[in-house]
CSV table of C-alpha atoms in Angstrom, one decimal:
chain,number,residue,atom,x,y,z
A,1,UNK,CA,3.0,-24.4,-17.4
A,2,UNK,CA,-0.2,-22.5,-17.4
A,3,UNK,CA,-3.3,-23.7,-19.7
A,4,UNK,CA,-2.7,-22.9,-23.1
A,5,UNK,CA,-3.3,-20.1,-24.5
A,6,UNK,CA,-4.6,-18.6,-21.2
A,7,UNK,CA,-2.6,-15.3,-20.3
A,8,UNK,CA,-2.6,-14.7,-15.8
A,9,UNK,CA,-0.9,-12.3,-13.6
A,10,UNK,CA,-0.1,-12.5,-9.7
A,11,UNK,CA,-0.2,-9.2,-8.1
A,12,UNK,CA,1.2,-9.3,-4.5
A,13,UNK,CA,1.2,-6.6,-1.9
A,14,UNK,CA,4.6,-6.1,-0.3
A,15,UNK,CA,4.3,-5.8,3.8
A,16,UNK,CA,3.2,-9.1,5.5
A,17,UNK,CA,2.7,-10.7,2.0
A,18,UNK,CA,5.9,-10.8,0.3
A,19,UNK,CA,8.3,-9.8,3.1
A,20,UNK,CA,7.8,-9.5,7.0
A,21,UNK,CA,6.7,-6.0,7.7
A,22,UNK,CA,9.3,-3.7,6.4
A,23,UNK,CA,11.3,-6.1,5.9
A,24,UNK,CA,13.3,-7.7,2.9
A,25,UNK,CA,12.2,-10.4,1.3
A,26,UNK,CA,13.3,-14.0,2.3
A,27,UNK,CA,15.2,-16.4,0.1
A,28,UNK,CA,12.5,-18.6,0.5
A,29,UNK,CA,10.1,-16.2,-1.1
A,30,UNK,CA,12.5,-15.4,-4.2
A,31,UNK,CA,12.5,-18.9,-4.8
A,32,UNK,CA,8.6,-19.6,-4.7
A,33,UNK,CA,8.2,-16.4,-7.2
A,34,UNK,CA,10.9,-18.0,-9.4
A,35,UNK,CA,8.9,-20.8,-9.9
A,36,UNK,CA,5.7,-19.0,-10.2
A,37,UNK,CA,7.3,-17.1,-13.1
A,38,UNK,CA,8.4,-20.3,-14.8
A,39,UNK,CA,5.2,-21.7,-14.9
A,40,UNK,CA,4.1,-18.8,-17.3
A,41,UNK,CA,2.4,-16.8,-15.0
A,42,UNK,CA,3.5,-12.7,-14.9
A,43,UNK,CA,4.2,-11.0,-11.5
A,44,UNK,CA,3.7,-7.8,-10.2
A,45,UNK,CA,4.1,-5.8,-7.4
A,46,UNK,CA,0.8,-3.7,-5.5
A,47,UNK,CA,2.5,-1.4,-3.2
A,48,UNK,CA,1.1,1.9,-1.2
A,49,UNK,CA,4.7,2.7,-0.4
A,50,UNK,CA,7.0,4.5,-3.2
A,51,UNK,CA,9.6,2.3,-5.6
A,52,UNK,CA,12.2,3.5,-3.7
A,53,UNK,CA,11.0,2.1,0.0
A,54,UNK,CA,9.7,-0.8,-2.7
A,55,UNK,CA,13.2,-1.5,-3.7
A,56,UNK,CA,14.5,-1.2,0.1
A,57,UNK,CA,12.4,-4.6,0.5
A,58,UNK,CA,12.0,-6.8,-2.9
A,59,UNK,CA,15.7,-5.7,-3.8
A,60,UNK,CA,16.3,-4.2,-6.9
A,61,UNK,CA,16.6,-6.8,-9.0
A,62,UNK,CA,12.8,-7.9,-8.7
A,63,UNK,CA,11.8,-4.9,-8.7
A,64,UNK,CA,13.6,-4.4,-12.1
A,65,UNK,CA,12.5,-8.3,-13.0
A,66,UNK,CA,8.5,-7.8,-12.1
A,67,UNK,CA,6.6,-7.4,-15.4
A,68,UNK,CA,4.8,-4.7,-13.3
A,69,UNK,CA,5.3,-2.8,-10.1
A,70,UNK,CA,2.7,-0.3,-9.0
A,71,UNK,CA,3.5,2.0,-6.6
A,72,UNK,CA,1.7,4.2,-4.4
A,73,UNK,CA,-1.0,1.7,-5.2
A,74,UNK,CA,-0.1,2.6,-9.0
A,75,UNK,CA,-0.1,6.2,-9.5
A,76,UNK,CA,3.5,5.4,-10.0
A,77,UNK,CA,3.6,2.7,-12.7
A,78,UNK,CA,6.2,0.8,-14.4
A,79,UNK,CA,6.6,-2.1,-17.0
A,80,UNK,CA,9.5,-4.6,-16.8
A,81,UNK,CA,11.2,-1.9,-15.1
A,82,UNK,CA,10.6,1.0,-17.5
A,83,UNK,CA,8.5,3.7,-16.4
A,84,UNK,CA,5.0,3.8,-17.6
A,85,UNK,CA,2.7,6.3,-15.5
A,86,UNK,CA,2.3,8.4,-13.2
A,87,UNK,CA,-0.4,11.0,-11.5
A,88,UNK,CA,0.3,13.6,-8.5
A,89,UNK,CA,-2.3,14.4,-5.1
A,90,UNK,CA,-1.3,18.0,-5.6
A,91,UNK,CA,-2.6,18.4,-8.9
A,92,UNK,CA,-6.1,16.6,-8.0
A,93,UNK,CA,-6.7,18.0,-4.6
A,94,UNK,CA,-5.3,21.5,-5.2
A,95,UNK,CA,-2.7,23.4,-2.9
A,96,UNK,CA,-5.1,24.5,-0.5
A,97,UNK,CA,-6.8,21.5,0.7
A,98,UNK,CA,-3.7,19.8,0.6
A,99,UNK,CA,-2.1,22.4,2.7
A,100,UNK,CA,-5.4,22.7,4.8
A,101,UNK,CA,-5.7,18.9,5.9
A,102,UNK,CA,-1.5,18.6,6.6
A,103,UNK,CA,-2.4,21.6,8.9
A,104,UNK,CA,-5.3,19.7,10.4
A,105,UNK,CA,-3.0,16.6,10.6
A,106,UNK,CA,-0.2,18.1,12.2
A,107,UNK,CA,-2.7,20.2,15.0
A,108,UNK,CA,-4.3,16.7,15.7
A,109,UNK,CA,-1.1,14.6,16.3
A,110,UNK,CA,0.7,17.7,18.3
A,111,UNK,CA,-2.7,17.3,20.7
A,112,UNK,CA,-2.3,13.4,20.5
A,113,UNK,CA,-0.8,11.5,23.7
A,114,UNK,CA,0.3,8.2,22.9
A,115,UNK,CA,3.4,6.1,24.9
A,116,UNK,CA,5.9,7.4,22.1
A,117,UNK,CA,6.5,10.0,19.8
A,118,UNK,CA,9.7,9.8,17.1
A,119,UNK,CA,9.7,11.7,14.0
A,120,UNK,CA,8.5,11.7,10.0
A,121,UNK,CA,4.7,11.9,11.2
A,122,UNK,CA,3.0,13.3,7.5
A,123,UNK,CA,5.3,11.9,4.8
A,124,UNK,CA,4.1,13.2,0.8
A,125,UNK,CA,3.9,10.9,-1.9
A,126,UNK,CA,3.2,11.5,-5.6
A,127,UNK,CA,-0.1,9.8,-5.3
A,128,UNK,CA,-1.1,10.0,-1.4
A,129,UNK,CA,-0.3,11.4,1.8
A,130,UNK,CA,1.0,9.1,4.5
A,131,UNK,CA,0.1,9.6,8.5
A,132,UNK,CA,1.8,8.2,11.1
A,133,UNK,CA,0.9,9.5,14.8
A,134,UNK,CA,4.4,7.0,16.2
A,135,UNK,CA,6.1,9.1,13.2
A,136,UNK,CA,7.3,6.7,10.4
A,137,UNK,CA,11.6,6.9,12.0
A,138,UNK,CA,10.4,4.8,15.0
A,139,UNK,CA,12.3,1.4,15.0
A,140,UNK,CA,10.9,-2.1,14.3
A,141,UNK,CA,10.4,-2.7,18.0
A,142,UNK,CA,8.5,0.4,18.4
A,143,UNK,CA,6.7,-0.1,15.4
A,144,UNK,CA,5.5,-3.4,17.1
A,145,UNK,CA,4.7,-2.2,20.2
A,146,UNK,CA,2.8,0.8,18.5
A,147,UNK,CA,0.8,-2.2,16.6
A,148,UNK,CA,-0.4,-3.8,19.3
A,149,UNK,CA,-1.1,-0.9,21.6
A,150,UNK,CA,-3.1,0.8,18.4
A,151,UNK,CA,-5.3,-3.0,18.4
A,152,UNK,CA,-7.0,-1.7,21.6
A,153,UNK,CA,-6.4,2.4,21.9
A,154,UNK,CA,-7.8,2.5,17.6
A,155,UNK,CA,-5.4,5.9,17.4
A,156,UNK,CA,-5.7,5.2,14.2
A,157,UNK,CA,-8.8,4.3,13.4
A,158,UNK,CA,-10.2,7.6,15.8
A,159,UNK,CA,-7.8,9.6,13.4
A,160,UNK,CA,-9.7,8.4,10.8
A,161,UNK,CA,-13.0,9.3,11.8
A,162,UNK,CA,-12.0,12.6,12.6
A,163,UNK,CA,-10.7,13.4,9.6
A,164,UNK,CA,-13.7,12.1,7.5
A,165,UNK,CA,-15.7,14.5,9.4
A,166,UNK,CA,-13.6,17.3,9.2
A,167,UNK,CA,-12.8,16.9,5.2
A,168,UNK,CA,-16.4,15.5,4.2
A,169,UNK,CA,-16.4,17.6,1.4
A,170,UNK,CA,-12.8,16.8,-0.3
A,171,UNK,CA,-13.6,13.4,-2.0
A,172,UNK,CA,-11.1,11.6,0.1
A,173,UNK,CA,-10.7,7.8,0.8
A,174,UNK,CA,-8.6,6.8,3.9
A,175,UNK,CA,-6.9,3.0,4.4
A,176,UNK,CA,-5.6,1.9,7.5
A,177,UNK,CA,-2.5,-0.2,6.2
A,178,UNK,CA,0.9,-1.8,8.0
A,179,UNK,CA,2.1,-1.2,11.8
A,180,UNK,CA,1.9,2.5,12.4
A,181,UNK,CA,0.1,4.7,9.3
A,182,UNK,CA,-2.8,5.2,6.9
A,183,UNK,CA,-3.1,6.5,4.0
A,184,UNK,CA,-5.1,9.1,2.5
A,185,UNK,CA,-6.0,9.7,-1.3
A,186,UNK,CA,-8.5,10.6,-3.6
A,187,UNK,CA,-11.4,8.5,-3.9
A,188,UNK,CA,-10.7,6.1,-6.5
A,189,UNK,CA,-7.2,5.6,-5.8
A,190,UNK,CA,-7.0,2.4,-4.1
A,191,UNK,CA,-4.7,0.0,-5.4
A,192,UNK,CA,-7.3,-0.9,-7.4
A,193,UNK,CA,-6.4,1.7,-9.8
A,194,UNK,CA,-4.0,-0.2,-10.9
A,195,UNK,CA,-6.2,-2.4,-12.3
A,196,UNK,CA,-6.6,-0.1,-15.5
A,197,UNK,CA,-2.6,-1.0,-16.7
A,198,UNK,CA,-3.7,-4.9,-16.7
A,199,UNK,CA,-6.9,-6.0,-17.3
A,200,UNK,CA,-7.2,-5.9,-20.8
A,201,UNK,CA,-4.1,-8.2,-21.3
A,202,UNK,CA,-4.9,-10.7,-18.7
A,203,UNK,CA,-7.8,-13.6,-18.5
A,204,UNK,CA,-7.3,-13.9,-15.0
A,205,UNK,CA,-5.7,-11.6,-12.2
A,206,UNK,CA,-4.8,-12.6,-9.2
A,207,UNK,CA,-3.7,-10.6,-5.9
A,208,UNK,CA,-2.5,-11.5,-2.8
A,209,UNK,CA,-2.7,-9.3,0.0
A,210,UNK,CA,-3.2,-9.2,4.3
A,211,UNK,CA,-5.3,-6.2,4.7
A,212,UNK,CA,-8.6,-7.9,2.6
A,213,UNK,CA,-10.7,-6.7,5.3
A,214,UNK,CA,-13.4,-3.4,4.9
A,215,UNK,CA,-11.1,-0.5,5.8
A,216,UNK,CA,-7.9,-2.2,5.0
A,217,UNK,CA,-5.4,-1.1,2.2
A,218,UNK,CA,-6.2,-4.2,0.0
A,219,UNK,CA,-9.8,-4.3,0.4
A,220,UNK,CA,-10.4,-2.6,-2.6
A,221,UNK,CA,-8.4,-4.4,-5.2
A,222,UNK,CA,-8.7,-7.9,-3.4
A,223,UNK,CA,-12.9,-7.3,-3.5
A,224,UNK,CA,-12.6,-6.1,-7.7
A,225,UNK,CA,-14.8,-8.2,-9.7
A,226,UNK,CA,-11.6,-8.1,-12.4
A,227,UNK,CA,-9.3,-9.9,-9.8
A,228,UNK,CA,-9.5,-13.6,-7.9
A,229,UNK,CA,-8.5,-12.4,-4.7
A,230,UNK,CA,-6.1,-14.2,-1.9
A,231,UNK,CA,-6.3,-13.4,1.6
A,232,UNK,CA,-3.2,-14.2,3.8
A,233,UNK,CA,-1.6,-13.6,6.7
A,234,UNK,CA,2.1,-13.4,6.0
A,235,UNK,CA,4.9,-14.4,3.6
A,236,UNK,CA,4.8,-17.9,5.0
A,237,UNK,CA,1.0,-18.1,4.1
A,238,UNK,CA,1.8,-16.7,0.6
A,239,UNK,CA,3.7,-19.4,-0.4
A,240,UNK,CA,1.1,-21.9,0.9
């Protein structure tokens, strides 16, 4: 058991932390948070993707079991599976820069000329807007290759930069994240926003997560003075 009296939470990303990129989660991994849980220590989910993809890949039961899962880096919120929160893009960013940068987005990637093309390239969430130039309906082995190819070409990351520039002005944070997409939301909400549902109830949060780096989705959270941040490199290294 944990140290008396002393009240901690585990926050884990989903993608390369709990499961192999989207992927479900292993047997081996539903065991080690089991364990986790019996010790006393609270568990909760950090995800950029909505609870339905989140579902797809914990399963619903641990999804429904988590004292917390966040997502769309917890502008969706719930609480041992209840709904608690929630806060939409459109209504901070307005219609018309909303419509104005999927415009932009969809010009750009028409333009773009990468190996392969498939489909679902701008995907809206309640609290972001996901872009994926491969178009999120590839399969796993194009999402791969798309991976490694986007290591040397940076489609991505040139996306990025591009967009800064051209939407300067609109108060917008991008995080390059997973195999094939970023995501773009208002400054401010990283998955650290999801900070404000636990930090008054915990002594110590911890989060677990494989994009720590500077430009990475977990950067932000992982690098927040309120958590104690793990860096790893896949579900294997989580359980370590």
């Amino acid at each position: 058991m944990v140290e008396s009296g002393k009240r901690i939470i585990a926050l884990f990303d989903v993608d390369m932390t709990l499961t192999p990129a989207r992927q479900r989660m292993l047997p081996n991994m539903v065991e080690c948070l089991r364990k986790v849980k019996d010790k006393g220590i609270k568990l909760g989910i950090v995800s950029g993707s909505d609870l339905s993809k989140i579902k797809e890949q914990v399963g619903d039961n641990f999804a429904a079991s988590a004292d917390f899962t966040f997502g769309e880096n917890g502008l969706y919120a719930m609480k041992e599976g209840k709904f608690l929160a929630s806060k939409s893009i459109r209504e901070e960013l307005g219609e018309d820069t909303l419509k104005r940068f999927i415009n932009f987005c969809l010009k750009y990637m028409g333009e773009l000329d990468i190996p392969k093309k498939r489909g679902t390239f701008i995907e809206y969430r309640t609290g972001m807007i996901n872009v994926s130039p491969i178009g999120r309906n590839c399969s796993q082995e194009e999402r791969d290759e798309f991976f490694e190819y986007d290591k040397t070409a940076k489609v991505r990351e040139t996306f990025v930069e591009t967009l800064r520039k051209e939407f300067h002005d609109a108060n917008l944070t991008f995080s390059i994240g997973g195999q094939i997409s970023f995501d773009v939301f208002p400054t401010g909400w990283d998955k650290s926003y999801c900070l404000q549902y636990v930090e008054k109830d915990f002594d110590e949060i911890h989060f677990f997560g494989d994009k720590t780096d500077k430009g990475g989705n977990d950067h932000e959270i992982y690098a927040d003075p309120r958590t104690i941040g793990h860096a790893v490199t896949g579900p294997d290294d989580t359980i370590k």
